[in-house]
mmCIF file of N, CA and C in Angstrom:
data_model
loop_
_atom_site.group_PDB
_atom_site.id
_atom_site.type_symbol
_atom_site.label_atom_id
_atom_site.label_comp_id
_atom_site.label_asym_id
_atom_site.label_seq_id
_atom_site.Cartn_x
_atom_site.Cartn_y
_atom_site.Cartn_z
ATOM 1 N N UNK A 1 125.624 88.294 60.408
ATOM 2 C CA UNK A 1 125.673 89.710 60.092
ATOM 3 C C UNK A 1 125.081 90.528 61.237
ATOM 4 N N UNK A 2 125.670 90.507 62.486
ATOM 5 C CA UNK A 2 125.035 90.829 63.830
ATOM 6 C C UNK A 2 125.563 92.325 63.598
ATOM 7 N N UNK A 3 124.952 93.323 64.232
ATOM 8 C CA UNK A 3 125.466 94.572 64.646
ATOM 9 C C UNK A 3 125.855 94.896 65.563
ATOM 10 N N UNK A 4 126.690 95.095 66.363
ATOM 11 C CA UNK A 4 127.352 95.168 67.960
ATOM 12 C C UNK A 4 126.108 96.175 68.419
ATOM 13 N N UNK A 5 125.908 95.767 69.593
ATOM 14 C CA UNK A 5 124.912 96.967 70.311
ATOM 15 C C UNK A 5 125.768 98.052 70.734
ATOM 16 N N UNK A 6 126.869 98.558 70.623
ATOM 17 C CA UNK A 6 127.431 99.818 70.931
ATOM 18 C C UNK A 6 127.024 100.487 69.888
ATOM 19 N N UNK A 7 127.292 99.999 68.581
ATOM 20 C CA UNK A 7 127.157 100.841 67.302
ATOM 21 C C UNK A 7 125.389 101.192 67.339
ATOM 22 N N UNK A 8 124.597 100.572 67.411
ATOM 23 C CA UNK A 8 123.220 100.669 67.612
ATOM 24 C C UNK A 8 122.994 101.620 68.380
ATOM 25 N N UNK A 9 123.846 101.776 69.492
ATOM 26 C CA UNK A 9 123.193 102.618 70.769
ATOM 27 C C UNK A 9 123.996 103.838 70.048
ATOM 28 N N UNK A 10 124.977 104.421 69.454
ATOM 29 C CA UNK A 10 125.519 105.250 68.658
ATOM 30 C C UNK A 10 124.661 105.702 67.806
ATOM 31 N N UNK A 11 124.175 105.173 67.091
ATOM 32 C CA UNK A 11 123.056 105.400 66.198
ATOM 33 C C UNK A 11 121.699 105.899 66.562
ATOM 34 N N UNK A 12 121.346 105.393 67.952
ATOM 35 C CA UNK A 12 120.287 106.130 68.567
ATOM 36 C C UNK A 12 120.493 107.588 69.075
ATOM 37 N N UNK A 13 121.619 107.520 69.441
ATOM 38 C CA UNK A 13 122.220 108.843 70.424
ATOM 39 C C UNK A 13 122.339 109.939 68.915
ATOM 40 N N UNK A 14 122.730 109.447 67.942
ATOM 41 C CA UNK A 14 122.631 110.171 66.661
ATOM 42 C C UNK A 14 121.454 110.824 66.119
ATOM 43 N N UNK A 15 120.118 109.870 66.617
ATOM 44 C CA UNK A 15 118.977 110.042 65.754
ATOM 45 C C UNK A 15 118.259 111.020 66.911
ATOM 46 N N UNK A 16 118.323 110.710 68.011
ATOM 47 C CA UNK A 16 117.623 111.302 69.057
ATOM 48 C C UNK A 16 118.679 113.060 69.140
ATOM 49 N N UNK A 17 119.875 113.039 69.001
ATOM 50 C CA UNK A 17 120.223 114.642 68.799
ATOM 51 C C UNK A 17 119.621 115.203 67.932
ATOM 52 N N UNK A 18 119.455 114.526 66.406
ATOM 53 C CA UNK A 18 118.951 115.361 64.966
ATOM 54 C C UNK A 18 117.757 115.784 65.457
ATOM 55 N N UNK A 19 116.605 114.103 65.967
ATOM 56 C CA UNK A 19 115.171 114.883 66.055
ATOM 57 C C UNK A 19 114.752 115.267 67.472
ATOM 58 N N UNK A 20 115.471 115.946 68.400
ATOM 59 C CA UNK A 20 114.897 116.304 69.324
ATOM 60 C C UNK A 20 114.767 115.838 70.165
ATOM 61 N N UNK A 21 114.598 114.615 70.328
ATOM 62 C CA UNK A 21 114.051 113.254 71.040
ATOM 63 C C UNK A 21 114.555 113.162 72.427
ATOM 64 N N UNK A 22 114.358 112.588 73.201
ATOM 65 C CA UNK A 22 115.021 111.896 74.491
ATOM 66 C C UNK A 22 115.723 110.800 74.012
ATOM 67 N N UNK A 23 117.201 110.614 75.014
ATOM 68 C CA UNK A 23 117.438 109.325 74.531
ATOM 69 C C UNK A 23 117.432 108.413 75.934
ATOM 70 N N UNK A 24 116.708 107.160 75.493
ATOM 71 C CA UNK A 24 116.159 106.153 76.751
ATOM 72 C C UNK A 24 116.329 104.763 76.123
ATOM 73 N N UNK A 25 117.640 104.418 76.209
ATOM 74 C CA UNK A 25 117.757 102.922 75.641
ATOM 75 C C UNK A 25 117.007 101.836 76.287
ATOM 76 N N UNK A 26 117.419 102.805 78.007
ATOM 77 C CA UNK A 26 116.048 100.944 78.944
ATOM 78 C C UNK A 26 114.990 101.300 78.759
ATOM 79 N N UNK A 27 114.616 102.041 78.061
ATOM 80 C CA UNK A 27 113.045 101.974 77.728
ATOM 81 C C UNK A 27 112.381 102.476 79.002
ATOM 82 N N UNK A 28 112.605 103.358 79.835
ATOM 83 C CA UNK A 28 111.995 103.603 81.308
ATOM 84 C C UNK A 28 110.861 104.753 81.058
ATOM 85 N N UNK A 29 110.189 104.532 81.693
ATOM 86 C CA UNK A 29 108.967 105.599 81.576
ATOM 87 C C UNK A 29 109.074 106.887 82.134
ATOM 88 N N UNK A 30 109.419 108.195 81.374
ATOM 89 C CA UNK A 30 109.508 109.598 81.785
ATOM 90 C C UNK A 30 108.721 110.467 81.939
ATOM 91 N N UNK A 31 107.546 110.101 81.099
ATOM 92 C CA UNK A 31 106.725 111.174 80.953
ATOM 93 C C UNK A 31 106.757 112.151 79.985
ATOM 94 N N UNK A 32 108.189 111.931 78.939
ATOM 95 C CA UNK A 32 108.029 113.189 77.787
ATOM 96 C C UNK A 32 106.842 113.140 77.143
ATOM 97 N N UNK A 33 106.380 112.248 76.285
ATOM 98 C CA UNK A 33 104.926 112.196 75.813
ATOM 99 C C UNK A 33 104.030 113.367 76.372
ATOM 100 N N UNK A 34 103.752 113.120 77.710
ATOM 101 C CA UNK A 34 102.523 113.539 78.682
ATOM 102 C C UNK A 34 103.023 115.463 78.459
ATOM 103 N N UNK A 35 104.381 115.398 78.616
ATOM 104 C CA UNK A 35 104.861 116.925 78.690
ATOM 105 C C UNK A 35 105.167 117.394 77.552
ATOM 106 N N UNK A 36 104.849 116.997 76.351
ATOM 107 C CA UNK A 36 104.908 117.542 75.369
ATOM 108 C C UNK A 36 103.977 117.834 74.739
ATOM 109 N N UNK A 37 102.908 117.275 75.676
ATOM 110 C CA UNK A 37 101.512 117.894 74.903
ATOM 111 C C UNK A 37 101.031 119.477 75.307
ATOM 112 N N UNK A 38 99.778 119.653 74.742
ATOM 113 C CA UNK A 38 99.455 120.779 74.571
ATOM 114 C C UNK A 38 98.607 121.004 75.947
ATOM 115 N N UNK A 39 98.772 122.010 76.714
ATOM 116 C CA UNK A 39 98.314 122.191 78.020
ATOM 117 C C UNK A 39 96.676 122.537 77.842
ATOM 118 N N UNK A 40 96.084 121.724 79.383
ATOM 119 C CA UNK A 40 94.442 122.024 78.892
ATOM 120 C C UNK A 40 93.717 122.958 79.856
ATOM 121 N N UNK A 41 94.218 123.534 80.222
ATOM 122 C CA UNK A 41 93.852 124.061 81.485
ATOM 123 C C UNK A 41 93.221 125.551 80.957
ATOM 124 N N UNK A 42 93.663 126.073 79.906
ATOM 125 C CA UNK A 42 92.928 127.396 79.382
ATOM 126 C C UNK A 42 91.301 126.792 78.796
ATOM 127 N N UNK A 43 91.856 125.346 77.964
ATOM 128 C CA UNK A 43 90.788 125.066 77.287
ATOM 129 C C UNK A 43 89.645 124.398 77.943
ATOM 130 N N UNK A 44 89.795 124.190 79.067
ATOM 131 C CA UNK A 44 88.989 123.423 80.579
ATOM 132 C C UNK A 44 88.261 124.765 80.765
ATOM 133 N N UNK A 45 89.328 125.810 81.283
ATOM 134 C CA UNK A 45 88.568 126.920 82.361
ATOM 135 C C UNK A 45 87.567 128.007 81.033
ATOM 136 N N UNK A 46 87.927 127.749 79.714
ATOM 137 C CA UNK A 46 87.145 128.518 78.906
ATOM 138 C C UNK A 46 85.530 127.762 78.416
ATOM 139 N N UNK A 47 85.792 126.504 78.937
ATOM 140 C CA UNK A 47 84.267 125.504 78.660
ATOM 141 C C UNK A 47 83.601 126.352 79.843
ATOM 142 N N UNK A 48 84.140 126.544 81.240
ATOM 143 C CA UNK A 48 82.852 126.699 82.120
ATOM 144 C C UNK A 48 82.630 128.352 81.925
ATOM 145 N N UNK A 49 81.347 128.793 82.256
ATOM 146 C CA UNK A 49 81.168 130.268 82.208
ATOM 147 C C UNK A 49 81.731 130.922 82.898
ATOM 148 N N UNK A 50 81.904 132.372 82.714
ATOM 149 C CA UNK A 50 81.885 133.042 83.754
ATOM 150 C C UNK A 50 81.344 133.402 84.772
ATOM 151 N N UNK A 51 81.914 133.827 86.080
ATOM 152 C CA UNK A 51 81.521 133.577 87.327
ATOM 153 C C UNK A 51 80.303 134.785 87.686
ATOM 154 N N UNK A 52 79.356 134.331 88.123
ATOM 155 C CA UNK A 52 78.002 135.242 88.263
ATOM 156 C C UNK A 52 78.369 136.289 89.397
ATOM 157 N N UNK A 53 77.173 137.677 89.384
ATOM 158 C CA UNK A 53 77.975 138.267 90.266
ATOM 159 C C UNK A 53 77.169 138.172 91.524
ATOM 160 N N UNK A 54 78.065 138.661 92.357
ATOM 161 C CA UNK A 54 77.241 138.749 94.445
ATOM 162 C C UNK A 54 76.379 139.339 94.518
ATOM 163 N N UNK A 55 76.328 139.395 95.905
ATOM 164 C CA UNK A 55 75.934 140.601 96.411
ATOM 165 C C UNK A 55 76.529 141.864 96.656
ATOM 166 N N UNK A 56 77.987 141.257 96.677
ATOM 167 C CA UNK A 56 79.126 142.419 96.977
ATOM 168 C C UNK A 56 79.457 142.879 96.289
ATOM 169 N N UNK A 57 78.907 141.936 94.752
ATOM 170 C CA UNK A 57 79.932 142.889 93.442
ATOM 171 C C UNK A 57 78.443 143.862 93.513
ATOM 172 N N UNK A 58 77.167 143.057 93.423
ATOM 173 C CA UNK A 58 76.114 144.230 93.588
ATOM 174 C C UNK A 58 76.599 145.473 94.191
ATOM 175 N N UNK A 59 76.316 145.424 95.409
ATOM 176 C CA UNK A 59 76.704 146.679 96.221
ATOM 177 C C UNK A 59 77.831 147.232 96.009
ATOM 178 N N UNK A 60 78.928 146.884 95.748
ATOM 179 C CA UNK A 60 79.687 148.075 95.004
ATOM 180 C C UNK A 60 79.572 148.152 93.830
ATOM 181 N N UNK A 61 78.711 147.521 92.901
ATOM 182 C CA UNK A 61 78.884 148.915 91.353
ATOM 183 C C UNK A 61 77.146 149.385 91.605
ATOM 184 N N UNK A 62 76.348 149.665 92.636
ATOM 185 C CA UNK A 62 75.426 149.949 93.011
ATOM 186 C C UNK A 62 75.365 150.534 94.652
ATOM 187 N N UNK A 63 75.973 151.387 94.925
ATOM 188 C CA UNK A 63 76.536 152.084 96.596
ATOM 189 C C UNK A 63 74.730 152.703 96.860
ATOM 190 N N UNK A 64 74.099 153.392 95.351
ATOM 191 C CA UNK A 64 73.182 153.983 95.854
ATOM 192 C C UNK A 64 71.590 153.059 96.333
ATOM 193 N N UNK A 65 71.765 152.213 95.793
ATOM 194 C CA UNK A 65 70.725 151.348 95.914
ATOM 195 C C UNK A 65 71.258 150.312 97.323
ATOM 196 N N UNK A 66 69.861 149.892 98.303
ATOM 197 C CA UNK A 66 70.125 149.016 99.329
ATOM 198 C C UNK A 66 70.199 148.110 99.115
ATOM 199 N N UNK A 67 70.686 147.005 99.290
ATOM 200 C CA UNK A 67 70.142 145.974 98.585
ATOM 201 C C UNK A 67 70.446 145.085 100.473
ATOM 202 N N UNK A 68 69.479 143.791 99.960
ATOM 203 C CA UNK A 68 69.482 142.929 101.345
ATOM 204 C C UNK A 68 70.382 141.668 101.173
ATOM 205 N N UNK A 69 70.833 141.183 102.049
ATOM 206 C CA UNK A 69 71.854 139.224 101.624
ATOM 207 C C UNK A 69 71.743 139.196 102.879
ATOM 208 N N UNK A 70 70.436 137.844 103.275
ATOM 209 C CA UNK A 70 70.614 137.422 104.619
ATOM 210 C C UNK A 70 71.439 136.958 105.239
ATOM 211 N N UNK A 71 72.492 135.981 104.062
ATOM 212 C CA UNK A 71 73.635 135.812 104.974
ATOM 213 C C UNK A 71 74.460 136.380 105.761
ATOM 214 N N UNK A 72 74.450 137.921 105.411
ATOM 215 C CA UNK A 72 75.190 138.814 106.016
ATOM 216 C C UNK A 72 74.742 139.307 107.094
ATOM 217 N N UNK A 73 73.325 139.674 106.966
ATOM 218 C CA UNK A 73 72.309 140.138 108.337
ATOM 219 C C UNK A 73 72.902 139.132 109.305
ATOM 220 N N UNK A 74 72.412 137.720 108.802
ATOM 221 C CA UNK A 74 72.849 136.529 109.873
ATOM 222 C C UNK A 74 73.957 136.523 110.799
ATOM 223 N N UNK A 75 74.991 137.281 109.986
ATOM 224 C CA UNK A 75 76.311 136.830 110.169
ATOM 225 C C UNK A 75 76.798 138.118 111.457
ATOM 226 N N UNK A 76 76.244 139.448 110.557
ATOM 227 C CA UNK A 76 76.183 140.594 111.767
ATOM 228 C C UNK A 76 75.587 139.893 112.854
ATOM 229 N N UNK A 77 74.270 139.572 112.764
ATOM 230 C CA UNK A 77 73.126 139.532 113.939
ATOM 231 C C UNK A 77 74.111 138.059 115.028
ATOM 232 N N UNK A 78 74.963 137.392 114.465
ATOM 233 C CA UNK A 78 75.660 136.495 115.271
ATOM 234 C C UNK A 78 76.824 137.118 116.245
ATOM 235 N N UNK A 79 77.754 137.818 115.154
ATOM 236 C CA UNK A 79 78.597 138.646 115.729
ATOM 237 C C UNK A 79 78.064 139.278 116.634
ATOM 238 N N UNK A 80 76.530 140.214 116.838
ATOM 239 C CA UNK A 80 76.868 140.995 118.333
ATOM 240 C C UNK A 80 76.012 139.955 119.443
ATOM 241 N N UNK A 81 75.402 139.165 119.036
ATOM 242 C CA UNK A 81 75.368 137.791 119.799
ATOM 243 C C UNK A 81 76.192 137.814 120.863
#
């Protein structure tokens, strides 16, 4: 009581249109699994905090106040070097 493998592979091509599926009789590795999941990259970048502020965000929402960042002195004081 054998089933011809054409009719089988008919039957897959049947089941895989109804549910959506891929159809992959050699069994080869695609990756649908991996791409059908749910992306993590919002839920990654929402674990770490938000990003602290500069010196630069200082000084511009603060124009009236001086404020000092040696790196920058450094960086002038190289430039006219």
């Amino acid at each position: 009581m054998s089933v011809p493998k054409s009719r089988i592979l008919d039957l897959l091509k049947t089941q895989c249109r109804i549910f959506s599926t891929t159809f992959n009789p050699e069994r080869l590795r695609m990756g649908n699994k991996i791409l059908r999941q749910r992306l993590k990259g919002p839920s990654v970048a929402a674990y770490y905090p938000a990003r602290a502020a500069t010196f630069k965000d200082l000084t511009q929402a603060y124009p009236e106040y001086e404020t000092w960042d040696d790196d920058e002195e450094d960086r002038l004081e190289n430039i006219q070097v």
